[in-house]
C-alpha positions as YAML, in Angstrom:
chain: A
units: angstrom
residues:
- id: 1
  name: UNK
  ca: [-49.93, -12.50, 30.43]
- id: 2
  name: UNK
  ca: [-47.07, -10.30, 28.87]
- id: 3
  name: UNK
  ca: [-44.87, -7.53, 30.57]
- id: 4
  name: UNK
  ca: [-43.54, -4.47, 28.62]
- id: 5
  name: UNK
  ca: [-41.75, -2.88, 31.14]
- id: 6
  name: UNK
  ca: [-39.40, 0.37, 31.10]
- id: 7
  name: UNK
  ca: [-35.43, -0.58, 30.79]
- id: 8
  name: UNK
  ca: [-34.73, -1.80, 34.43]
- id: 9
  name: UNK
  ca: [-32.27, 0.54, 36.10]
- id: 10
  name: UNK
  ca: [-29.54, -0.07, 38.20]
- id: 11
  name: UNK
  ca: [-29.87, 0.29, 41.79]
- id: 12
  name: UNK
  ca: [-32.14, -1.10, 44.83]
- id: 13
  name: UNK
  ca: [-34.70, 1.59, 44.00]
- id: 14
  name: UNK
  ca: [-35.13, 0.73, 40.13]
- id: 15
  name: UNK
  ca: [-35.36, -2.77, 41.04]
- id: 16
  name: UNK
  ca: [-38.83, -1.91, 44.25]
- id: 17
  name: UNK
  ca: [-40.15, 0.01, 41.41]
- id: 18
  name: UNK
  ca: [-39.93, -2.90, 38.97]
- id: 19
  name: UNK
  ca: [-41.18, -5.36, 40.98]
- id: 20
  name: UNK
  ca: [-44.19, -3.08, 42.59]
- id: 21
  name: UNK
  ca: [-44.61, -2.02, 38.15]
- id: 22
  name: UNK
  ca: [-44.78, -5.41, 37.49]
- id: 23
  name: UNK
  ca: [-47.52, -6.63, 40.21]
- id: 24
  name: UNK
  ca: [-49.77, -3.91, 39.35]
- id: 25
  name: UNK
  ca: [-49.56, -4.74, 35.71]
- id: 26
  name: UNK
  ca: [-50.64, -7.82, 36.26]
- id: 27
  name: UNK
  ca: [-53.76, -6.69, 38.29]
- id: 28
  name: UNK
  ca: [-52.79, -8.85, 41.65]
- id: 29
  name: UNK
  ca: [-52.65, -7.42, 45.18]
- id: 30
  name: UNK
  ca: [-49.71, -7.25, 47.72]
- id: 31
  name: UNK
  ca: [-51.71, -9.80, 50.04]
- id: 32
  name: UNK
  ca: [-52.63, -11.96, 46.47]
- id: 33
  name: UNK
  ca: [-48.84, -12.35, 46.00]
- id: 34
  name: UNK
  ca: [-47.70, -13.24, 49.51]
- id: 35
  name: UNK
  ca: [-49.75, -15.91, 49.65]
- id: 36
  name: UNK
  ca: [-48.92, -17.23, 45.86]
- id: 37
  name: UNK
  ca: [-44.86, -16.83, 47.20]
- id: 38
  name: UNK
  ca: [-45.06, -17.87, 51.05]
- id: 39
  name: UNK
  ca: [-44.10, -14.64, 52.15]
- id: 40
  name: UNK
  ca: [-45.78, -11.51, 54.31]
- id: 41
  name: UNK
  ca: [-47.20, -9.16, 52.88]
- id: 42
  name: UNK
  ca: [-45.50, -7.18, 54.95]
- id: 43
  name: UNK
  ca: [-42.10, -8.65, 53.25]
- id: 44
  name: UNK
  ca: [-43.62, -7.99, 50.13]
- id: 45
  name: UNK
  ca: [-44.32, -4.03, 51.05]
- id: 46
  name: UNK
  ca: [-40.79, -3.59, 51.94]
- id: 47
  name: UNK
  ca: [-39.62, -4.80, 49.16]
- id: 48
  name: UNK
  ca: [-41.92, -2.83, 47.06]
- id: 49
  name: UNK
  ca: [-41.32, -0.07, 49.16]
- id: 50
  name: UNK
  ca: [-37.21, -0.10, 48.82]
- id: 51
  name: UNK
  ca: [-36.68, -1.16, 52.50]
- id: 52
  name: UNK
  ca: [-35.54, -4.40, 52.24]
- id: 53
  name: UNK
  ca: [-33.33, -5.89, 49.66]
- id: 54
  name: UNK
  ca: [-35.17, -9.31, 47.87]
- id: 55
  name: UNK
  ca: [-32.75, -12.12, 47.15]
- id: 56
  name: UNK
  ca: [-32.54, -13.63, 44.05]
- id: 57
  name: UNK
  ca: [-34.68, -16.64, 45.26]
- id: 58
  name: UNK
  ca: [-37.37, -13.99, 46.69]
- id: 59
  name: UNK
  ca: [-36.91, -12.16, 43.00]
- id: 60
  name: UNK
  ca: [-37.43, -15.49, 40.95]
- id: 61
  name: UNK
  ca: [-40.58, -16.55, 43.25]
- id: 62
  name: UNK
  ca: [-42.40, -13.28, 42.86]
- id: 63
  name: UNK
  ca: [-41.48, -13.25, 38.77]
- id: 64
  name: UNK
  ca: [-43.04, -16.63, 38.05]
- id: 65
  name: UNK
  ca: [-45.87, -15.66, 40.14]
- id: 66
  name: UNK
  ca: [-46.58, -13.58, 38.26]
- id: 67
  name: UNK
  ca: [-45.78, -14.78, 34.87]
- id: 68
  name: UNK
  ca: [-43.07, -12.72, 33.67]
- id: 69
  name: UNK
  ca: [-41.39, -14.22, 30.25]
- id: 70
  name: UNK
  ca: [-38.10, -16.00, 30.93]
- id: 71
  name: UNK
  ca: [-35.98, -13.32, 29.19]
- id: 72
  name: UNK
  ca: [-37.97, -10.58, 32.08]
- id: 73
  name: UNK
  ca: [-36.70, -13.44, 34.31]
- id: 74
  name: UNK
  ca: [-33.18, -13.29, 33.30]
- id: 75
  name: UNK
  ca: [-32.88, -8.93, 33.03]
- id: 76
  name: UNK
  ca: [-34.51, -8.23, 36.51]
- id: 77
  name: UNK
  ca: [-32.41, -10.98, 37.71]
- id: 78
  name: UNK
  ca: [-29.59, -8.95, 36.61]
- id: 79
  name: UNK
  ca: [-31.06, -5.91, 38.39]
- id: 80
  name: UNK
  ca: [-31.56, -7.90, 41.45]
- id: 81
  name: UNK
  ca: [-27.72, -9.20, 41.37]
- id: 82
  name: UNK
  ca: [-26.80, -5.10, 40.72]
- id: 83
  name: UNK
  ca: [-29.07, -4.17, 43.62]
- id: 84
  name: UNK
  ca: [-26.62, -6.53, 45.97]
- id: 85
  name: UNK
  ca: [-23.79, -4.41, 45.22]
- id: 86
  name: UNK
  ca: [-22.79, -1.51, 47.16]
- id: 87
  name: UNK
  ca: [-19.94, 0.60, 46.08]
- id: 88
  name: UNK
  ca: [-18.39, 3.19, 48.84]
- id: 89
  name: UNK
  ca: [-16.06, 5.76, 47.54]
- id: 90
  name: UNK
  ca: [-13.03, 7.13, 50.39]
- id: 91
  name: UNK
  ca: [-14.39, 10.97, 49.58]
- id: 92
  name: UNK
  ca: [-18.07, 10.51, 50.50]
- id: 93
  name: UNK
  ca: [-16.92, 8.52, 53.41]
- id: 94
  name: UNK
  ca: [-15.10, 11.41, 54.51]
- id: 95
  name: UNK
  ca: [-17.61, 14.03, 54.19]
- id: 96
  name: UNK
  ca: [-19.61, 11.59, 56.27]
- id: 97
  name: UNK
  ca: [-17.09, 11.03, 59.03]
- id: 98
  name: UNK
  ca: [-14.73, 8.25, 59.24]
- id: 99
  name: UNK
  ca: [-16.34, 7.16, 62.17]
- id: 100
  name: UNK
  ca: [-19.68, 6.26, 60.52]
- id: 101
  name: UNK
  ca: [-17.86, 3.80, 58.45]
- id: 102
  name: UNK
  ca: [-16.23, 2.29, 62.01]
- id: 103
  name: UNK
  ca: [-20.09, 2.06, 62.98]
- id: 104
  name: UNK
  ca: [-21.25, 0.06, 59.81]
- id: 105
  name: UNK
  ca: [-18.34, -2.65, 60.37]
- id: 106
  name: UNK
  ca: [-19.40, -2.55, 64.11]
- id: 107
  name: UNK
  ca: [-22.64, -3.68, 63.01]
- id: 108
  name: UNK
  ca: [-21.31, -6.05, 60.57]
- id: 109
  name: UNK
  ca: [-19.20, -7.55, 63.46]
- id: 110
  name: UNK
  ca: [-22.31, -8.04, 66.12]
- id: 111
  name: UNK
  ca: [-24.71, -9.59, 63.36]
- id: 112
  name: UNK
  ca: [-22.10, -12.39, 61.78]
- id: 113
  name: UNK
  ca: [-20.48, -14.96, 63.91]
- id: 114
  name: UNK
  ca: [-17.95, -16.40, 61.36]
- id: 115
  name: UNK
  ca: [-15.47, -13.98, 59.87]
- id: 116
  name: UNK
  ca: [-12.60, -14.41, 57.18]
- id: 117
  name: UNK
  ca: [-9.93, -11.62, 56.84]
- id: 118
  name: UNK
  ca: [-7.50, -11.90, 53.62]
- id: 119
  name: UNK
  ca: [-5.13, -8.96, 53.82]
- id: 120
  name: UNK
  ca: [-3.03, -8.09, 50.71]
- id: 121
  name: UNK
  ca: [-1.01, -5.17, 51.92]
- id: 122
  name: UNK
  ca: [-1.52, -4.40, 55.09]
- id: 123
  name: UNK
  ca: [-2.93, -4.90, 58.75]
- id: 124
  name: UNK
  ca: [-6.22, -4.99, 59.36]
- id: 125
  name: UNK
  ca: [-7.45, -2.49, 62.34]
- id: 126
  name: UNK
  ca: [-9.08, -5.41, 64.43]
- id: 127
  name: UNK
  ca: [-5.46, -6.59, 64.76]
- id: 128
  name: UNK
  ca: [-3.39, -3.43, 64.76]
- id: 129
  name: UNK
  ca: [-1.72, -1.26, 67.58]
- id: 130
  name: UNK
  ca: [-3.29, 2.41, 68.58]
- id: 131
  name: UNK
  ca: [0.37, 3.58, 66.52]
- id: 132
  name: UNK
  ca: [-0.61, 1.39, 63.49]
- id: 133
  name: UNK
  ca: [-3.94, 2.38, 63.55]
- id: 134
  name: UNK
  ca: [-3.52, 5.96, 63.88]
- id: 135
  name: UNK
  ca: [-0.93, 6.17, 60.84]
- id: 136
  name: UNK
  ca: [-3.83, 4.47, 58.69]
- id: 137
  name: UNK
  ca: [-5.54, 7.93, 59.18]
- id: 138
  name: UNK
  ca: [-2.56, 10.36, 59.75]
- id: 139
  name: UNK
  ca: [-3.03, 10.82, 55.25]
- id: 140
  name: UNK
  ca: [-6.59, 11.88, 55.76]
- id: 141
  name: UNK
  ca: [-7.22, 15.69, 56.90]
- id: 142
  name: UNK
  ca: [-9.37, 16.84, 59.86]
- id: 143
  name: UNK
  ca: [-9.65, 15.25, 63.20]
- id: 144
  name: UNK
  ca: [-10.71, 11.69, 63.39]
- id: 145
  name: UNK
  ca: [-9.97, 10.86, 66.73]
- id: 146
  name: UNK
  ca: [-12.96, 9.83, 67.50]
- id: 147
  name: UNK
  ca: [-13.21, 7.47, 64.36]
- id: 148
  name: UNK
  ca: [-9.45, 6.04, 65.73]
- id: 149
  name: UNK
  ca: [-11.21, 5.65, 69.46]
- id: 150
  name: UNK
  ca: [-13.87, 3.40, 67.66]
- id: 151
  name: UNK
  ca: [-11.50, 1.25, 65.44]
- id: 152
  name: UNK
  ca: [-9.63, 0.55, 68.98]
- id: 153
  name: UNK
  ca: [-13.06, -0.08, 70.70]
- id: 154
  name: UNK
  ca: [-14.26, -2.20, 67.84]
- id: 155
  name: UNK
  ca: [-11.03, -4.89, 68.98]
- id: 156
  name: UNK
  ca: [-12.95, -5.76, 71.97]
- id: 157
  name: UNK
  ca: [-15.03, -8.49, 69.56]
- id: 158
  name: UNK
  ca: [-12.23, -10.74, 69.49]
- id: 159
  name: UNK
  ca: [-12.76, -11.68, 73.00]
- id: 160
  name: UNK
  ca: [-16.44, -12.55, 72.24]
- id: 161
  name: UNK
  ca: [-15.87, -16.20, 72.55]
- id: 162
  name: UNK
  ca: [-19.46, -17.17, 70.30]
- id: 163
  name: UNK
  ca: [-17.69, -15.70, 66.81]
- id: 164
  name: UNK
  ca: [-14.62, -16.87, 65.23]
- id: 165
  name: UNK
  ca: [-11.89, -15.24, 63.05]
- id: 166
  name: UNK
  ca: [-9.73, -16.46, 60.55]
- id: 167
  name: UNK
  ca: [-7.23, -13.63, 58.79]
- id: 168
  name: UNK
  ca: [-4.62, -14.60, 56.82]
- id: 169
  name: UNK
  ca: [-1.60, -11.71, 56.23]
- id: 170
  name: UNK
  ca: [0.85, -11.91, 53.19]
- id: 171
  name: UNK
  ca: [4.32, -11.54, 54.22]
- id: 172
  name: UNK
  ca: [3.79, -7.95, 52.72]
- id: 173
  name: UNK
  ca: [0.45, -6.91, 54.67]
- id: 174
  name: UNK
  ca: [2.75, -7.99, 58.37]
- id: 175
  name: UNK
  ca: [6.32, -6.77, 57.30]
- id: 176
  name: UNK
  ca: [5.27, -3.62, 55.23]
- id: 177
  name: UNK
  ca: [7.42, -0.72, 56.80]
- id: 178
  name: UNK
  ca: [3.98, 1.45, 57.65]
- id: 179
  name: UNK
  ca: [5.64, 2.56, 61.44]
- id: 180
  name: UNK
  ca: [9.39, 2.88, 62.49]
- id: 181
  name: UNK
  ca: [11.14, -0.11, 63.26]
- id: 182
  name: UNK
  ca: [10.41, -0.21, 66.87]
- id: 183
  name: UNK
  ca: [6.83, 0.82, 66.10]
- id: 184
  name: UNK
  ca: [6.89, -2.42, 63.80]
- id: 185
  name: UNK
  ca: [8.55, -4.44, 66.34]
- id: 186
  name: UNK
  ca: [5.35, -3.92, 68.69]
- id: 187
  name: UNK
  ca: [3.17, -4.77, 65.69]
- id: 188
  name: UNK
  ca: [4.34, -7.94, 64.84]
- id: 189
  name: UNK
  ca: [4.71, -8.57, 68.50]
- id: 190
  name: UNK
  ca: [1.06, -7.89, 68.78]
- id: 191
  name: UNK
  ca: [0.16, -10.06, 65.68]
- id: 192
  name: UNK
  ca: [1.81, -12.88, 67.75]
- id: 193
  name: UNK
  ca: [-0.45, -12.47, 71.29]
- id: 194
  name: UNK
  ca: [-3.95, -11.88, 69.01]
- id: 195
  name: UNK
  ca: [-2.96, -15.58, 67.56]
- id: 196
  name: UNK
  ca: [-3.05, -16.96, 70.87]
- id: 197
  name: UNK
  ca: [-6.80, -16.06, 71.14]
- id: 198
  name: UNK
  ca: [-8.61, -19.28, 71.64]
- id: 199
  name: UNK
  ca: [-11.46, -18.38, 68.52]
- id: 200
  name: UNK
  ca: [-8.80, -16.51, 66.55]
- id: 201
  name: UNK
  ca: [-6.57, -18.55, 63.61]
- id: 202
  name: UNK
  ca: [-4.17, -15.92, 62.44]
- id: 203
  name: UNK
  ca: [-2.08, -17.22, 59.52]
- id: 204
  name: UNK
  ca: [0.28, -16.09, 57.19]
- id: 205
  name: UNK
  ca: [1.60, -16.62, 53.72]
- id: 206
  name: UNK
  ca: [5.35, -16.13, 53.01]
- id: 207
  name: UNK
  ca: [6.81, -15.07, 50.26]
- id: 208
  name: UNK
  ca: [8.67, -18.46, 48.43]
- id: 209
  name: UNK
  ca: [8.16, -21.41, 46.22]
- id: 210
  name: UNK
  ca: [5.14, -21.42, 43.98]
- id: 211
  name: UNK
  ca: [2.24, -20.19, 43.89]
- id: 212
  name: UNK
  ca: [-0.78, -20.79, 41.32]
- id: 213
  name: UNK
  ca: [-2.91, -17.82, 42.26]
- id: 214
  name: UNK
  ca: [-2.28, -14.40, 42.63]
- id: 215
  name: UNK
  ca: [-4.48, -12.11, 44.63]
- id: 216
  name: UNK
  ca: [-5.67, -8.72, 43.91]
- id: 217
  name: UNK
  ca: [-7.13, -7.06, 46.51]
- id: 218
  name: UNK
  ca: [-7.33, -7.26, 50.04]
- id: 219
  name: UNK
  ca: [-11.32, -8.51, 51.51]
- id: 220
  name: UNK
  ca: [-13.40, -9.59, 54.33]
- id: 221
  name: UNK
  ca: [-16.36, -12.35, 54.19]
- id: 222
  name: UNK
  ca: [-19.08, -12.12, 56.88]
- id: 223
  name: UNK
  ca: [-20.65, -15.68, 57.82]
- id: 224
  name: UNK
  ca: [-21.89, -16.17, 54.55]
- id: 225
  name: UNK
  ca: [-23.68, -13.21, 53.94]
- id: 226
  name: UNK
  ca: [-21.64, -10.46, 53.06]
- id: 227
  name: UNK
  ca: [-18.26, -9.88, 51.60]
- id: 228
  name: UNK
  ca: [-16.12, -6.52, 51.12]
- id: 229
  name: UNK
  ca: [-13.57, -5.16, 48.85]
- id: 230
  name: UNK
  ca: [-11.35, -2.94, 49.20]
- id: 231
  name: UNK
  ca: [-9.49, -0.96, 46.54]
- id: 232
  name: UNK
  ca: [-7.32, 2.30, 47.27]
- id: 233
  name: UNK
  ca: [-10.50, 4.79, 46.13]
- id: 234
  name: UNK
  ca: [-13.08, 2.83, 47.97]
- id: 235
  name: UNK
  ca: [-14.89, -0.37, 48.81]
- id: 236
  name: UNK
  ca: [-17.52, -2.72, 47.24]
- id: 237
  name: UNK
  ca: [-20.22, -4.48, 49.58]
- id: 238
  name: UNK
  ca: [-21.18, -8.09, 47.85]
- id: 239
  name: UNK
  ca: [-24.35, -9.35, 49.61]
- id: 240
  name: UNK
  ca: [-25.37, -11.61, 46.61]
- id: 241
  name: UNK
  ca: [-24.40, -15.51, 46.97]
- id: 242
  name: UNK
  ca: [-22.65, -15.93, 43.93]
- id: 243
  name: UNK
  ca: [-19.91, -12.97, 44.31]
- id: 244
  name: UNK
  ca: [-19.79, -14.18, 48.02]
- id: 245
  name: UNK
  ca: [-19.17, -17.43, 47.28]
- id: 246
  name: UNK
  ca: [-16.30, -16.50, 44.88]
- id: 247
  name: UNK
  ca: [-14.86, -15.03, 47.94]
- id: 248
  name: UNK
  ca: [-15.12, -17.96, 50.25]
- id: 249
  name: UNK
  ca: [-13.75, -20.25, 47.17]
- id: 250
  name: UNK
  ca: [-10.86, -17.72, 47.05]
- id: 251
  name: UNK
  ca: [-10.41, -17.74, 50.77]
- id: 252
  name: UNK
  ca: [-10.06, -21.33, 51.14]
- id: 253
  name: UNK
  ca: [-7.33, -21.28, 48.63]
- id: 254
  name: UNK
  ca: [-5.16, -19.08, 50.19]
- id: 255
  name: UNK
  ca: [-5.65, -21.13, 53.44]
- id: 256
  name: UNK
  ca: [-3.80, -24.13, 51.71]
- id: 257
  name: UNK
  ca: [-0.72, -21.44, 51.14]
- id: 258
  name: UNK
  ca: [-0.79, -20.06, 54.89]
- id: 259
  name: UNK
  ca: [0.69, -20.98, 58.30]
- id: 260
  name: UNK
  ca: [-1.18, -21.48, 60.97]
- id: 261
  name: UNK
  ca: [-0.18, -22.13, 64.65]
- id: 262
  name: UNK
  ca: [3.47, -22.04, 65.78]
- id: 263
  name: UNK
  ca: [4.50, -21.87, 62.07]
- id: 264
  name: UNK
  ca: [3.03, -18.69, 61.97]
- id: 265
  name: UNK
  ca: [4.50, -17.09, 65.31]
- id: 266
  name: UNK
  ca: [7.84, -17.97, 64.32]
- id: 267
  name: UNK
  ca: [7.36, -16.25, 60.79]
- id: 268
  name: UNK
  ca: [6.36, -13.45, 62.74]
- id: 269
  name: UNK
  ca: [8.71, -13.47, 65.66]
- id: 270
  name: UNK
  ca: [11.71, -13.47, 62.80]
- id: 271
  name: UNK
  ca: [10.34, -10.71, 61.15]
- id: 272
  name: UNK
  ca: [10.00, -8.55, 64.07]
- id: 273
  name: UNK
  ca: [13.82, -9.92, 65.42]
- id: 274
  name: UNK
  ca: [14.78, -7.98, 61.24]
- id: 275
  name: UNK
  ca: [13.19, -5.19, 62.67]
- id: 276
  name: UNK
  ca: [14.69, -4.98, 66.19]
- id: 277
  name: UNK
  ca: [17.95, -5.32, 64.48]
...
């Protein structure tokens, strides 16, 4: 059986309607293809139905089921890696509220257990005071107090003893000069007590010697499910393996580079003792 399907397009939507094109094309029911791919036909309606993302395993399974030619294989592939990828721009987040984006990592934070920070430039608001944390916004017009009350309130997760953190800081992200110096002082003070967390590694790279990578931008990996990107306009949401797993690999190598432990404390002692002088 042969498929002439319409260009795919480039977004979750484009890829339901391909999928649900390319059933009916092929004469088969929703309940005819569960059972051909293991799945519900329930799965198999939201998927059709743009309420549930497929995989690229659940993509594959339903596209040899049906009997799509290997180079259909290979586009709506594509389409499905696309559909993984979520791009968030700074000025829709702000015509949304700032706090709505606080509620989306809240919900990333209760539904992944393992969590990897790598912070480029500077401190992450799960580590960072109430003066650090309001400065992130102080550049953004309107009130967002309430999206500043719900970065603080989203800190309470690193006492949840069942999920553990790892965030590693370059020397830039802890020393950059975002506060006053005694501001700073409190900072890196406060960097010190979160490493003391019993499920918390906090290390951090210092500047020196050599290095055989250099990063680019500053991201977060969730279990092994979902990894963001941030760039000064915006961030991109990864939820397919392979650009997740580039994360992980990446993560792992700037582990090698950090200090961990008491290494780290004393890195970050000195550099708030520079400040305090």
């Amino acid at each position: 059986m042969t498929f002439e399907p319409g260009e795919p397009g480039q977004s979750k939507a484009d890829l339901a309607e391909t999928l649900r094109t390319l059933r009916k094309r092929a004469g088969r029911t929703q309940v005819w293809l569960a059972q051909r791919v293991n799945m519900s036909q329930t799965k198999i309606s939201n998927i059709e139905g743009g309420k549930s993302a497929p995989n690229l395993v659940d993509v594959e399974l339903i596209l040899r089921a049906l009997d799509a030619p290997p180079a259909l294989v290979a586009r709506v592939a594509a389409l499905a890696r696309t559909a993984d990828t979520e791009w968030q721009d700074v000025w829709s987040q702000r015509r949304t509220g700032l706090e709505k984006k606080q509620n989306e990592l809240a919900g990333f934070e209760r539904s992944s257990t393992e969590f990897r920070y790598f912070l480029l430039s500077m401190v992450t608001g799960l580590l960072a005071t109430p003066e650090y944390v309001r400065a992130s916004l102080a550049g953004v017009p309107g009130d967002h107090s309430n999206a500043i009350a719900k970065k603080l309130e989203r800190q309470a997760v690193l006492h949840d003893t069942t999920k553990r953190f790892t965030f590693i800081l370059t020397e830039q992200a802890a020393r950059w000069p975002y506060l006053q110096s005694s501001a700073m002082v409190t900072q890196l003070d406060h960097l010190v007590s979160v490493s003391r967390l019993p499920n918390v590694r906090l290390g951090v790279i210092p500047i020196g010697g050599h290095m055989r990578v250099a990063p680019l931008n500053t991201f977060t990996v969730y279990d092994v499910r979902i990894a963001t990107v941030e760039t000064s306009t915006g961030a991109m949401v990864f939820r397919n393996h392979r650009e997740v797993s580039a994360y992980l690999n990446e993560f792992a190598v700037y582990e090698e580079y950090a200090s961990f432990g008491e290494a780290a404390r004393e890195l970050l002692s000195s550099w708030g003792s520079q400040y305090r002088s």
